[in-house]
Amino acid sequence: MQKRKLTVAVLAGLLTASLMAGSGNATTMSSITSDSIKDKQNQISQAEDQREKLEDLMTDIKAVKKELESQRKNLKKYLAQLDQNLEVIQGKIAELELLIKEKEADIVKTEAELAAALVTEENQYESMKACIQMMYEQGEYYYLDLILNGGSIADLLNRIDYAEQLSRYNNTKLEEYILNRELIEYCKMQLDAEKVVLDEAKSGVESEKGALEELIDEKSKQITAYETDINNKEKAIREYEEEIREQDELIEALEAAVEEERKQILKDNGLVLEYDGGAFKFPVAKYTRVSSQFGWRLHPTLGVDKFHNGVDLASPSGTAIYAAYDGVVVAAAYGATMGNYVMINHGAGLYTIYMHASKLYVSTGDIVARGDTIAAVGSTGRSTGPHLHFGVRLNGEYVSPKDYISY
């Protein structure tokens, strides 16, 4: 009788030990359900859909060039059309880079889920192995022995209930083990699918950057060919001067409109934006060199002296352009010579202008703080390579940016 009571105690202890062994992974194991498997299947399907859409996202550079051919006779129209293509490609690059970040985060998460599932599998395996070993050691009649050797009816009922619990527990653990094994396989499949999307997105970024550079090179060749052609020389100079005059008139008109608005605000409530003399932030996140200084210079293709009203900071396409100081966006638009540009009013007659952007992140009327990202470097407008043309105007005149930033 003492030996039988000891057997029951051992079995109860072993069941408790099994439960305790699984308790450390209770959250993980209880969360492994058919819904977990369905979730993985959906994520794999999403990754496959993303891969298919990547093919549609790629630019057909030959088709773009063919479309541009019809505009070549009119340089202004040609540049405007080409700039639209550059903006589309830059948008695709941004979309692909966002997908790359997403996939990298998804892969980290899936790898963590896979690692947790593998740990759970190991614990489940050890628990089942211990149970099988115990059943083997007890012999094939231990369930019968457990039930029939009760001392009373109540004891017998307790033993039957215990045997049923033990059986249910073992069945549940087996089902959890099978589900967990299935989850592991789907985690591996998801990882494979996500890595394929990641690799193809990275390849896509390189392809789109290649397309971007190819179009910028083509643009540079067309501008240079047009402006250096002896037959077009005088016409090109006149066109350039006319475009710069239009640019200056636009900027002066914007300043005049701001002045009228300032007067109205002052009249209404006394509020006015005033530059407080603080230090400017350097306007680009990174740059390779100053490609053109402020002041009089020999124009690189026209071959005549022209006044350069800002500083050109050569920088890779897509590089962040920062607001140099707090202010209000006066304009965020496209111009024939300026390309995509932003103009900011800092108060006290001080303005900054950012030209040739590939993408604008602000709109007219936005309030910006020093260091806010307002655009991305590009080569739109009358530009032969990616750079930021940074201009500073004080009381209606261009002044040297060196008075405000060091470069």
Tab-separated table of C-alpha atoms in Angstrom:
chain	number	residue	atom	x	y	z
A	1	MET	CA	0.000	0.000	0.000
A	2	GLN	CA	2.831	2.393	0.902
A	3	LYS	CA	4.523	1.641	-2.448
A	4	ARG	CA	1.299	2.407	-4.353
A	5	LYS	CA	0.826	5.715	-2.547
A	6	LEU	CA	4.402	6.558	-3.465
A	7	THR	CA	3.651	5.788	-7.138
A	8	VAL	CA	0.684	8.181	-7.119
A	9	ALA	CA	2.799	10.857	-5.468
A	10	VAL	CA	5.543	10.383	-8.070
A	11	LEU	CA	3.001	10.700	-10.913
A	12	ALA	CA	1.457	13.803	-9.389
A	13	GLY	CA	4.878	15.309	-8.898
A	14	LEU	CA	5.865	14.503	-12.455
A	15	LEU	CA	2.694	16.116	-13.810
A	16	THR	CA	3.387	19.195	-11.684
A	17	ALA	CA	6.977	19.252	-12.941
A	18	SER	CA	5.754	19.071	-16.523
A	19	LEU	CA	3.359	21.944	-15.899
A	20	MET	CA	6.131	23.930	-14.235
A	21	ALA	CA	8.481	23.264	-17.164
A	22	GLY	CA	5.907	24.644	-19.561
A	23	SER	CA	5.025	27.643	-17.398
A	24	GLY	CA	8.118	29.567	-18.401
A	25	ASN	CA	6.799	29.588	-21.972
A	26	ALA	CA	3.117	29.802	-21.072
A	27	THR	CA	2.598	33.037	-22.978
A	28	THR	CA	4.403	31.770	-26.074
A	29	MET	CA	2.719	28.387	-26.084
A	30	SER	CA	-0.776	29.618	-25.321
A	31	SER	CA	-0.472	32.126	-28.164
A	32	ILE	CA	0.355	29.403	-30.716
A	33	THR	CA	-3.086	28.764	-32.179
A	34	SER	CA	-4.552	28.232	-35.619
A	35	ASP	CA	-4.899	32.045	-35.756
A	36	SER	CA	-1.117	32.339	-35.346
A	37	ILE	CA	-0.663	30.060	-38.351
A	38	LYS	CA	-3.213	32.034	-40.403
A	39	ASP	CA	-1.417	35.252	-39.495
A	40	LYS	CA	1.854	33.813	-40.800
A	41	GLN	CA	0.156	32.662	-44.009
A	42	ASN	CA	-1.225	36.196	-44.524
A	43	GLN	CA	2.210	37.741	-43.931
A	44	ILE	CA	3.803	35.383	-46.477
A	45	SER	CA	1.062	36.289	-48.974
A	46	GLN	CA	1.680	40.018	-48.349
A	47	ALA	CA	5.414	39.569	-48.952
A	48	GLU	CA	4.675	37.796	-52.249
A	49	ASP	CA	2.311	40.632	-53.278
A	50	GLN	CA	5.005	43.197	-52.445
A	51	ARG	CA	7.458	41.297	-54.620
A	52	GLU	CA	5.050	41.345	-57.586
A	53	LYS	CA	4.430	45.091	-57.180
A	54	LEU	CA	8.177	45.755	-57.225
A	55	GLU	CA	8.261	44.792	-60.893
A	56	ASP	CA	5.635	47.450	-61.727
A	57	LEU	CA	7.583	50.072	-59.754
A	58	MET	CA	10.706	49.929	-61.934
A	59	THR	CA	11.254	52.747	-64.442
A	60	ASP	CA	11.460	51.911	-68.139
A	61	ILE	CA	14.269	54.358	-68.895
A	62	LYS	CA	14.155	53.653	-72.658
A	63	ALA	CA	10.454	54.569	-72.795
A	64	VAL	CA	11.101	57.753	-70.781
A	65	LYS	CA	13.885	58.844	-73.158
A	66	LYS	CA	11.727	58.110	-76.184
A	67	GLU	CA	8.921	60.244	-74.757
A	68	LEU	CA	11.379	63.097	-74.138
A	69	GLU	CA	12.608	63.079	-77.756
A	70	SER	CA	9.584	65.062	-78.968
A	71	GLN	CA	10.382	67.923	-76.557
A	72	ARG	CA	14.045	68.371	-77.438
A	73	LYS	CA	13.553	71.250	-79.887
A	74	ASN	CA	12.152	73.403	-77.086
A	75	LEU	CA	14.708	73.346	-74.249
A	76	LYS	CA	12.309	74.872	-71.700
A	77	LYS	CA	9.602	72.263	-72.334
A	78	TYR	CA	12.201	69.509	-72.486
A	79	LEU	CA	13.624	70.443	-69.083
A	80	ALA	CA	10.163	70.734	-67.512
A	81	GLN	CA	9.177	67.281	-68.831
A	82	LEU	CA	12.485	65.755	-67.752
A	83	ASP	CA	12.150	67.265	-64.281
A	84	GLN	CA	8.757	65.611	-63.900
A	85	ASN	CA	10.393	62.267	-64.709
A	86	LEU	CA	13.173	62.951	-62.203
A	87	GLU	CA	10.606	63.697	-59.499
A	88	VAL	CA	8.717	60.458	-60.242
A	89	ILE	CA	11.933	58.422	-60.058
A	90	GLN	CA	12.975	60.136	-56.815
A	91	GLY	CA	9.555	59.242	-55.389
A	92	LYS	CA	10.068	55.593	-56.387
A	93	ILE	CA	13.471	55.583	-54.686
A	94	ALA	CA	11.925	56.985	-51.500
A	95	GLU	CA	9.166	54.328	-51.662
A	96	LEU	CA	11.702	51.526	-52.135
A	97	GLU	CA	13.902	52.799	-49.304
A	98	LEU	CA	10.861	52.859	-47.016
A	99	LEU	CA	10.053	49.259	-48.045
A	100	ILE	CA	13.659	48.255	-47.272
A	101	LYS	CA	13.365	49.678	-43.743
A	102	GLU	CA	10.018	47.877	-43.317
A	103	LYS	CA	11.414	44.545	-44.477
A	104	GLU	CA	14.511	44.855	-42.284
A	105	ALA	CA	12.233	45.438	-39.270
A	106	ASP	CA	9.946	42.544	-40.327
A	107	ILE	CA	12.928	40.203	-40.645
A	108	VAL	CA	14.191	41.103	-37.168
A	109	LYS	CA	10.706	40.449	-35.757
A	110	THR	CA	10.274	37.142	-37.627
A	111	GLU	CA	13.730	35.942	-36.566
A	112	ALA	CA	12.776	36.662	-32.931
A	113	GLU	CA	9.499	34.742	-33.373
A	114	LEU	CA	11.377	31.829	-34.927
A	115	ALA	CA	13.929	31.786	-32.091
A	116	ALA	CA	11.128	31.792	-29.488
A	117	ALA	CA	9.307	28.976	-31.308
A	118	LEU	CA	12.500	26.895	-31.420
A	119	VAL	CA	13.003	27.354	-27.661
A	120	THR	CA	9.387	26.331	-27.102
A	121	GLU	CA	9.898	23.273	-29.298
A	122	GLU	CA	12.948	22.218	-27.286
A	123	ASN	CA	11.057	22.582	-23.971
A	124	GLN	CA	8.075	20.697	-25.367
A	125	TYR	CA	10.328	17.915	-26.615
A	126	GLU	CA	12.070	17.545	-23.238
A	127	SER	CA	8.722	17.529	-21.430
A	128	MET	CA	7.266	14.832	-23.700
A	129	LYS	CA	10.460	12.793	-23.507
A	130	ALA	CA	10.256	12.855	-19.689
A	131	CYS	CA	6.602	11.781	-19.840
A	132	ILE	CA	7.331	8.898	-22.253
A	133	GLN	CA	10.258	7.779	-20.084
A	134	MET	CA	8.037	7.804	-16.989
A	135	MET	CA	5.340	5.760	-18.782
A	136	TYR	CA	7.951	3.243	-19.932
A	137	GLU	CA	9.427	2.885	-16.457
A	138	GLN	CA	5.993	2.449	-14.856
A	139	GLY	CA	5.009	-0.214	-17.342
A	140	GLU	CA	1.968	-0.612	-19.588
A	141	TYR	CA	-0.424	-1.292	-16.646
A	142	TYR	CA	0.374	1.790	-14.602
A	143	TYR	CA	-2.916	3.570	-15.505
A	144	LEU	CA	-4.870	0.446	-14.444
A	145	ASP	CA	-2.756	0.083	-11.320
A	146	LEU	CA	-3.272	3.745	-10.521
A	147	ILE	CA	-7.079	3.422	-10.730
A	148	LEU	CA	-7.672	-0.017	-9.163
A	149	ASN	CA	-5.516	0.428	-6.087
A	150	GLY	CA	-7.563	3.129	-4.431
A	151	GLY	CA	-8.378	2.676	-0.787
A	152	SER	CA	-11.957	3.934	-1.051
A	153	ILE	CA	-14.611	4.991	-3.575
A	154	ALA	CA	-13.627	8.621	-3.130
A	155	ASP	CA	-9.974	7.734	-3.633
A	156	LEU	CA	-10.883	5.725	-6.747
A	157	LEU	CA	-12.838	8.641	-8.233
A	158	ASN	CA	-9.944	10.999	-7.529
A	159	ARG	CA	-7.548	8.590	-9.229
A	160	ILE	CA	-9.829	8.256	-12.295
A	161	ASP	CA	-10.123	12.045	-12.515
A	162	TYR	CA	-6.346	12.390	-12.188
A	163	ALA	CA	-5.763	9.800	-14.950
A	164	GLU	CA	-8.175	11.680	-17.239
A	165	GLN	CA	-6.402	14.986	-16.497
A	166	LEU	CA	-3.046	13.416	-17.238
A	167	SER	CA	-4.351	12.027	-20.552
A	168	ARG	CA	-5.904	15.355	-21.547
A	169	TYR	CA	-2.742	17.188	-20.576
A	170	ASN	CA	-0.617	14.880	-22.738
A	171	ASN	CA	-2.987	15.275	-25.694
A	172	THR	CA	-2.980	19.067	-25.305
A	173	LYS	CA	0.813	19.135	-25.154
A	174	LEU	CA	1.009	17.001	-28.288
A	175	GLU	CA	-1.357	19.362	-30.139
A	176	GLU	CA	0.688	22.366	-28.989
A	177	TYR	CA	3.857	20.667	-30.167
A	178	ILE	CA	2.345	20.002	-33.621
A	179	LEU	CA	1.100	23.619	-33.895
A	180	ASN	CA	4.466	24.944	-32.795
A	181	ARG	CA	6.250	22.803	-35.400
A	182	GLU	CA	3.886	24.196	-38.048
A	183	LEU	CA	4.568	27.745	-36.808
A	184	ILE	CA	8.322	27.144	-37.113
A	185	GLU	CA	7.935	26.075	-40.736
A	186	TYR	CA	5.815	29.133	-41.556
A	187	CYS	CA	8.308	31.421	-39.786
A	188	LYS	CA	11.043	29.993	-42.010
A	189	MET	CA	8.883	30.454	-45.108
A	190	GLN	CA	8.077	34.029	-44.085
A	191	LEU	CA	11.760	34.780	-43.519
A	192	ASP	CA	12.603	33.462	-46.978
A	193	ALA	CA	9.830	35.539	-48.594
A	194	GLU	CA	10.810	38.709	-46.707
A	195	LYS	CA	14.495	38.287	-47.604
A	196	VAL	CA	13.577	37.939	-51.280
A	197	VAL	CA	11.551	41.185	-51.109
A	198	LEU	CA	14.407	42.912	-49.269
A	199	ASP	CA	17.005	41.819	-51.837
A	200	GLU	CA	14.808	42.840	-54.767
A	201	ALA	CA	13.967	46.208	-53.143
A	202	LYS	CA	17.692	46.907	-52.666
A	203	SER	CA	18.322	45.935	-56.284
A	204	GLY	CA	15.414	48.186	-57.300
A	205	VAL	CA	16.908	51.173	-55.472
A	206	GLU	CA	20.190	50.718	-57.319
A	207	SER	CA	18.321	50.391	-60.628
A	208	GLU	CA	16.265	53.558	-59.994
A	209	LYS	CA	19.334	55.509	-58.887
A	210	GLY	CA	20.983	54.415	-62.121
A	211	ALA	CA	17.952	55.655	-64.085
A	212	LEU	CA	18.049	58.944	-62.147
A	213	GLU	CA	21.729	59.513	-62.906
A	214	GLU	CA	21.206	58.551	-66.558
A	215	LEU	CA	18.487	61.175	-66.968
A	216	ILE	CA	20.548	63.824	-65.141
A	217	ASP	CA	23.508	63.072	-67.439
A	218	GLU	CA	21.242	63.322	-70.472
A	219	LYS	CA	19.889	66.631	-69.188
A	220	SER	CA	23.396	67.988	-68.634
A	221	LYS	CA	24.415	67.021	-72.176
A	222	GLN	CA	21.357	68.695	-73.701
A	223	ILE	CA	21.822	71.944	-71.754
A	224	THR	CA	25.536	72.058	-72.507
A	225	ALA	CA	25.014	71.222	-76.198
A	226	TYR	CA	22.341	73.910	-76.533
A	227	GLU	CA	24.245	76.640	-74.703
A	228	THR	CA	27.634	75.966	-76.340
A	229	ASP	CA	26.306	75.664	-79.907
A	230	ILE	CA	27.685	78.714	-81.702
A	231	ASN	CA	24.419	79.106	-83.630
A	232	ASN	CA	22.436	79.275	-80.374
A	233	LYS	CA	24.966	81.346	-78.389
A	234	GLU	CA	23.301	84.744	-78.490
A	235	LYS	CA	19.839	83.221	-78.207
A	236	ALA	CA	20.924	81.102	-75.235
A	237	ILE	CA	22.357	84.151	-73.440
A	238	ARG	CA	19.141	86.118	-74.037
A	239	GLU	CA	17.017	83.196	-72.810
A	240	TYR	CA	19.175	82.802	-69.708
A	241	GLU	CA	18.973	86.515	-68.891
A	242	GLU	CA	15.211	86.504	-69.457
A	243	GLU	CA	14.764	83.494	-67.158
A	244	ILE	CA	16.875	85.085	-64.424
A	245	ARG	CA	14.889	88.329	-64.798
A	246	GLU	CA	11.616	86.383	-64.459
A	247	GLN	CA	13.052	84.569	-61.438
A	248	ASP	CA	14.038	87.841	-59.753
A	249	GLU	CA	10.652	89.403	-60.513
A	250	LEU	CA	8.883	86.396	-58.982
A	251	ILE	CA	10.994	86.595	-55.829
A	252	GLU	CA	10.498	90.358	-55.545
A	253	ALA	CA	6.737	89.888	-55.982
A	254	LEU	CA	6.728	87.281	-53.215
A	255	GLU	CA	8.641	89.640	-50.926
A	256	ALA	CA	6.201	92.454	-51.706
A	257	ALA	CA	3.221	90.207	-50.934
A	258	VAL	CA	4.831	89.216	-47.632
A	259	GLU	CA	5.406	92.869	-46.768
A	260	GLU	CA	1.741	93.657	-47.395
A	261	GLU	CA	0.701	90.698	-45.262
A	262	ARG	CA	3.107	91.818	-42.515
A	263	LYS	CA	1.562	95.281	-42.520
A	264	GLN	CA	-1.925	93.780	-42.265
A	265	ILE	CA	-0.914	91.524	-39.368
A	266	LEU	CA	0.719	94.462	-37.624
A	267	LYS	CA	-2.402	96.530	-38.157
A	268	ASP	CA	-4.678	93.760	-36.850
A	269	ASN	CA	-2.826	92.576	-33.737
A	270	GLY	CA	0.724	93.853	-33.654
A	271	LEU	CA	2.330	90.465	-34.398
A	272	VAL	CA	5.274	90.343	-36.800
A	273	LEU	CA	7.994	87.814	-37.615
A	274	GLU	CA	11.445	89.190	-36.723
A	275	TYR	CA	14.818	87.537	-37.313
A	276	ASP	CA	16.666	87.607	-33.977
A	277	GLY	CA	20.204	87.261	-35.345
A	278	GLY	CA	20.650	83.590	-34.416
A	279	ALA	CA	23.076	81.252	-36.211
A	280	PHE	CA	21.874	79.529	-39.387
A	281	LYS	CA	21.950	75.757	-39.711
A	282	PHE	CA	23.977	74.470	-42.658
A	283	PRO	CA	21.250	73.823	-45.265
A	284	VAL	CA	22.244	70.328	-46.489
A	285	ALA	CA	22.814	67.108	-44.555
A	286	LYS	CA	26.005	66.393	-46.536
A	287	TYR	CA	27.828	67.814	-49.531
A	288	THR	CA	30.933	66.995	-51.533
A	289	ARG	CA	32.131	70.468	-52.511
A	290	VAL	CA	31.168	74.055	-53.330
A	291	SER	CA	30.584	73.763	-57.076
A	292	SER	CA	29.996	77.483	-57.595
A	293	GLN	CA	30.627	80.473	-55.315
A	294	PHE	CA	28.476	83.559	-54.760
A	295	GLY	CA	29.252	86.579	-56.972
A	296	TRP	CA	30.460	87.308	-60.485
A	297	ARG	CA	31.736	84.322	-62.415
A	298	LEU	CA	32.383	83.065	-65.932
A	299	HIS	CA	29.264	81.069	-66.764
A	300	PRO	CA	30.361	77.431	-67.285
A	301	THR	CA	28.581	76.916	-70.634
A	302	LEU	CA	27.589	80.376	-71.894
A	303	GLY	CA	31.181	81.597	-71.618
A	304	VAL	CA	30.210	85.105	-70.402
A	305	ASP	CA	30.434	86.816	-67.004
A	306	LYS	CA	27.211	86.430	-65.044
A	307	PHE	CA	26.302	87.207	-61.442
A	308	HIS	CA	25.666	84.065	-59.393
A	309	ASN	CA	23.191	85.011	-56.675
A	310	GLY	CA	23.838	82.120	-54.304
A	311	VAL	CA	26.221	79.300	-53.474
A	312	ASP	CA	25.992	75.859	-55.123
A	313	LEU	CA	26.594	72.928	-52.761
A	314	ALA	CA	27.146	69.724	-54.759
A	315	SER	CA	25.371	66.880	-52.964
A	316	PRO	CA	23.931	63.419	-53.807
A	317	SER	CA	20.329	63.282	-55.061
A	318	GLY	CA	17.862	62.797	-52.222
A	319	THR	CA	20.071	64.393	-49.538
A	320	ALA	CA	17.996	66.258	-46.932
A	321	ILE	CA	17.703	70.035	-47.307
A	322	TYR	CA	17.187	71.881	-44.009
A	323	ALA	CA	15.495	75.166	-43.144
A	324	ALA	CA	18.422	77.410	-42.209
A	325	TYR	CA	16.336	79.201	-39.564
A	326	ASP	CA	12.823	79.584	-38.144
A	327	GLY	CA	10.362	81.159	-40.532
A	328	VAL	CA	7.301	80.942	-42.764
A	329	VAL	CA	7.328	79.272	-46.187
A	330	VAL	CA	6.571	82.000	-48.733
A	331	ALA	CA	6.676	79.651	-51.722
A	332	ALA	CA	7.146	75.955	-52.444
A	333	ALA	CA	6.763	75.528	-56.178
A	334	TYR	CA	8.400	74.860	-59.546
A	335	GLY	CA	10.125	77.411	-61.803
A	336	ALA	CA	11.867	77.027	-65.160
A	337	THR	CA	15.301	78.034	-63.860
A	338	MET	CA	14.913	77.286	-60.148
A	339	GLY	CA	13.267	73.882	-60.612
A	340	ASN	CA	11.548	72.795	-57.392
A	341	TYR	CA	12.293	75.548	-54.896
A	342	VAL	CA	11.406	76.751	-51.411
A	343	MET	CA	11.522	80.353	-50.195
A	344	ILE	CA	11.361	81.119	-46.462
A	345	ASN	CA	10.676	84.455	-44.751
A	346	HIS	CA	12.679	84.834	-41.522
A	347	GLY	CA	11.494	88.356	-40.734
A	348	ALA	CA	13.309	91.715	-40.704
A	349	GLY	CA	13.618	91.599	-44.527
A	350	LEU	CA	15.619	88.328	-44.462
A	351	TYR	CA	14.779	85.441	-46.822
A	352	THR	CA	16.457	82.167	-47.778
A	353	ILE	CA	15.913	80.353	-51.082
A	354	TYR	CA	16.584	76.664	-51.828
A	355	MET	CA	16.623	75.635	-55.522
A	356	HIS	CA	16.778	72.548	-57.817
A	357	ALA	CA	15.200	70.149	-55.266
A	358	SER	CA	14.074	66.699	-56.359
A	359	LYS	CA	11.177	66.750	-53.888
A	360	LEU	CA	9.457	69.327	-51.673
A	361	TYR	CA	8.237	68.413	-48.175
A	362	VAL	CA	6.617	71.749	-47.269
A	363	SER	CA	3.862	73.924	-48.687
A	364	THR	CA	3.269	77.661	-48.921
A	365	GLY	CA	2.206	79.008	-45.533
A	366	ASP	CA	3.910	76.304	-43.452
A	367	ILE	CA	5.766	77.427	-40.347
A	368	VAL	CA	9.200	75.790	-40.148
A	369	ALA	CA	11.819	75.606	-37.418
A	370	ARG	CA	15.586	75.775	-37.826
A	371	GLY	CA	16.765	72.335	-39.002
A	372	ASP	CA	13.405	71.058	-40.299
A	373	THR	CA	13.728	68.959	-43.476
A	374	ILE	CA	11.997	71.002	-46.179
A	375	ALA	CA	13.142	69.303	-49.399
A	376	ALA	CA	15.580	66.846	-50.999
A	377	VAL	CA	18.569	67.656	-53.192
A	378	GLY	CA	18.033	67.182	-56.909
A	379	SER	CA	18.826	68.610	-60.336
A	380	THR	CA	15.537	70.171	-61.458
A	381	GLY	CA	15.340	73.404	-63.462
A	382	ARG	CA	18.414	74.903	-65.157
A	383	SER	CA	20.796	72.477	-63.499
A	384	THR	CA	23.388	70.064	-64.878
A	385	GLY	CA	23.958	67.979	-61.749
A	386	PRO	CA	22.585	67.311	-58.239
A	387	HIS	CA	23.212	70.266	-55.927
A	388	LEU	CA	21.523	72.805	-53.686
A	389	HIS	CA	21.569	76.403	-54.852
A	390	PHE	CA	21.283	78.295	-51.562
A	391	GLY	CA	20.474	81.996	-51.742
A	392	VAL	CA	20.076	84.678	-49.066
A	393	ARG	CA	18.232	87.977	-49.617
A	394	LEU	CA	18.256	90.925	-47.239
A	395	ASN	CA	16.016	93.952	-47.811
A	396	GLY	CA	15.418	93.075	-51.451
A	397	GLU	CA	19.027	92.290	-52.407
A	398	TYR	CA	21.041	89.080	-52.657
A	399	VAL	CA	23.835	88.903	-50.091
A	400	SER	CA	26.670	86.419	-49.632
A	401	PRO	CA	25.559	83.226	-47.847
A	402	LYS	CA	28.994	83.285	-46.177
A	403	ASP	CA	27.634	86.053	-43.933
A	404	TYR	CA	25.304	83.427	-42.439
A	405	ILE	CA	26.902	79.975	-42.908
A	406	SER	CA	30.461	78.628	-43.112
A	407	TYR	CA	31.462	76.453	-46.067
